[in-house]
Amino acid sequence: MMADWAMMAETDAAPAPKKGRPGFDRQAVLDVAVSAFIEHGYDATSMGMLSSRLGLSKAAIYHHYPAKAEMLRAALDEALNGLEGVLLEQGARDGTAEKRLAFVLRGAVHVLVARLPYVTLLLRVRGNTDIEREALRRRREFDRAVTALVVDARDSGTVRSDIEPAVVTRLLFGMINSIVEWYRPDGTESADQLADDVLAMALNGLSAS
Amino acid sequence: MMADWAMMAETDAAPAPKKGRPGFDRQAVLDVAVSAFIEHGYDATSMGMLSSRLGLSKAAIYHHYPAKAEMLRAALDEALNGLEGVLLEQGARDGTAEKRLAFVLRGAVHVLVARLPYVTLLLRVRGNTDIEREALRRRREFDRAVTALVVDARDSGTVRSDIEPAVVTRLLFGMINSIVEWYRPDGTESADQLADDVLAMALNGLSAS
DNA sequence: ATACTAACTGAACGACCGGTCGATAATAAA
DNA sequence: TTTATTATCGACCGGTCGTTCAGTTAGTAT
């Protein structure tokens, strides 16, 4: 059994004693915003649309977040913290190159599923603002770390050497990241089963064994 | 040698004798618009931005296209015509199931590269308007046809049967479609080389052979 | 020259955008 | 009951959006 990739850092543990008038908290607002961003795209989602989804006035949203872009930043942070967390796990640092690579790929699948909306948003970012560019930078750094694992696995002879490691990594993540386009957690396939399928396809391809 | 997937239908052959004041034609306008749509996203791209990129007034754009959304429709058509064209080729209909599947996957890679901006745009469509929904419908139909090929190849024993064909197809296209995120045609890798790499990864995975 | 045609322009339109403001409503603590 | 704290509201701001319209410009054909 491996540790949970599903949460990090922002864990308070204390439910916090509430004062003043009750209402939405930042997380509830963010969840609604992110699902709207995914449905209509970030730019096409207006504050008016968010306010009607929340059952709140536009102005009230600004009590929770100082700007629309700050909601995006918070969402992207949740996705990136999850992915970067995988690289910090022991399984990503100890063992053979092959085992470390498999651990990270499997961990990435689990983060994708556990934080599906946030990662979905992350994968659609194109870098038009400073916030988006910073997210892209962290994502590229994550990619670079995985490419290094592919290089290690190739040098130790467990991964094919006839394709550039950078291309291999991109194709691998092309496959893994596509999960956000079609996987729905309420289906019959569990996250573990999904990770098994992805790993099987990534390692051995679609040829009959 | 296989036929060219790069063009279809809209071939006039006749360069058309021009009358009146010379200027942009629809295709030139579309190319500029599509590259802007890709850079900033369709919604975030304003007609004002297009006009300054073209060196034209906003109003002049409406001489070539009756609406911003019609530019999107034209671009998505180019992408979908290319993909659907692959399924109409002889190689997609004759031969063993394995050969037909390989032909279509290779063909899809070639279309992706030949019509890179248009397919890039297609893959970002989320279905917020009727135009986008129609494009998604055609894309799903293409996916369904390929899934049928995967089923055939599985039944004939050349493709693994321990993963659902629908999941296999989605992972395959996750890999192939990711090409638009990183492949740049001016690099050292040709489209044929790229198709070889993708087919090798898809069929045999990343394990050393 | 003259007519014809396609390509283009500047100014304006109503609608909607993200964001601000000062006032107010609903709770817990005193 | 009062006070402090948090959450919310309606009205409004300057700016930008896609689109329209009535003219103008630059070519080809006669």
Short mmCIF file of C-alpha atoms in Angstrom, two decimals, chain B residues 72-160:
data_model
loop_
_atom_site.label_atom_id
_atom_site.label_comp_id
_atom_site.label_asym_id
_atom_site.label_seq_id
_atom_site.Cartn_x
_atom_site.Cartn_y
_atom_site.Cartn_z
CA LEU B 72 -13.91 28.58 -36.34
CA ARG B 73 -16.29 26.41 -38.34
CA ALA B 74 -14.11 26.62 -41.46
CA ALA B 75 -11.00 25.70 -39.46
CA LEU B 76 -12.65 22.73 -37.76
CA ASP B 77 -13.92 21.52 -41.14
CA GLU B 78 -10.39 21.42 -42.50
CA ALA B 79 -9.24 19.28 -39.59
CA LEU B 80 -12.19 16.90 -39.68
CA ASN B 81 -12.12 16.48 -43.46
CA GLY B 82 -8.51 15.41 -43.15
CA LEU B 83 -9.15 12.83 -40.44
CA GLU B 84 -12.27 11.43 -42.08
CA GLY B 85 -10.33 11.23 -45.34
CA VAL B 86 -7.97 8.68 -43.81
CA LEU B 87 -10.85 6.29 -43.20
CA LEU B 88 -11.81 6.52 -46.89
CA GLU B 89 -8.39 5.49 -48.16
CA GLN B 90 -7.94 1.96 -49.49
CA GLY B 91 -5.41 1.09 -46.81
CA ALA B 92 -8.07 1.64 -44.16
CA ARG B 93 -10.43 -0.86 -45.81
CA ASP B 94 -8.28 -3.61 -47.28
CA GLY B 95 -5.87 -6.02 -45.60
CA THR B 96 -5.66 -7.60 -42.19
CA ALA B 97 -7.18 -5.91 -39.16
CA GLU B 98 -3.71 -5.20 -37.84
CA LYS B 99 -2.60 -3.56 -41.09
CA ARG B 100 -5.76 -1.48 -41.33
CA LEU B 101 -5.36 -0.24 -37.77
CA ALA B 102 -1.70 0.63 -38.32
CA PHE B 103 -2.61 2.44 -41.55
CA VAL B 104 -5.21 4.58 -39.83
CA LEU B 105 -2.98 5.45 -36.88
CA ARG B 106 -0.16 6.39 -39.21
CA GLY B 107 -2.56 8.35 -41.37
CA ALA B 108 -3.87 10.23 -38.37
CA VAL B 109 -0.32 11.26 -37.45
CA HIS B 110 0.24 12.54 -40.96
CA VAL B 111 -2.97 14.58 -40.92
CA LEU B 112 -2.05 16.01 -37.54
CA VAL B 113 1.26 17.20 -38.92
CA ALA B 114 -0.02 18.35 -42.32
CA ARG B 115 -2.87 20.36 -40.81
CA LEU B 116 -1.30 21.06 -37.44
CA PRO B 117 -3.04 24.37 -36.59
CA TYR B 118 -6.47 23.17 -37.60
CA VAL B 119 -6.25 19.90 -35.71
CA THR B 120 -4.81 21.74 -32.71
CA LEU B 121 -7.91 23.90 -32.68
CA LEU B 122 -10.17 20.88 -33.09
CA LEU B 123 -8.64 19.15 -30.08
CA ARG B 124 -9.38 22.17 -27.87
CA VAL B 125 -13.06 22.39 -28.72
CA ARG B 126 -15.32 21.75 -25.70
CA GLY B 127 -18.81 22.02 -27.19
CA ASN B 128 -20.14 25.35 -25.94
CA THR B 129 -21.82 26.34 -29.21
CA ASP B 130 -23.68 24.47 -31.94
CA ILE B 131 -20.65 24.72 -34.20
CA GLU B 132 -18.42 23.16 -31.57
CA ARG B 133 -20.94 20.47 -30.75
CA GLU B 134 -21.18 19.44 -34.40
CA ALA B 135 -17.39 19.22 -34.59
CA LEU B 136 -17.35 17.07 -31.45
CA ARG B 137 -19.97 14.79 -32.99
CA ARG B 138 -17.86 14.18 -36.09
CA ARG B 139 -14.79 13.63 -33.94
CA ARG B 140 -16.60 11.04 -31.82
CA GLU B 141 -17.73 9.25 -34.98
CA PHE B 142 -14.14 9.08 -36.16
CA ASP B 143 -13.18 7.65 -32.77
CA ARG B 144 -15.93 5.06 -33.03
CA ALA B 145 -14.63 3.88 -36.40
CA VAL B 146 -11.14 3.44 -35.00
CA THR B 147 -12.48 1.59 -31.97
CA ALA B 148 -14.13 -0.84 -34.41
CA LEU B 149 -10.72 -1.42 -35.97
CA VAL B 150 -9.26 -2.13 -32.53
CA VAL B 151 -12.03 -4.65 -31.89
CA ASP B 152 -11.28 -6.38 -35.20
CA ALA B 153 -7.58 -6.53 -34.40
CA ARG B 154 -8.32 -7.94 -30.96
CA ASP B 155 -10.64 -10.61 -32.39
CA SER B 156 -7.97 -11.68 -34.83
CA GLY B 157 -5.54 -12.05 -31.94
CA THR B 158 -3.01 -9.35 -32.82
CA VAL B 159 -4.08 -6.88 -30.14
CA ARG B 160 -4.22 -7.49 -26.38
#
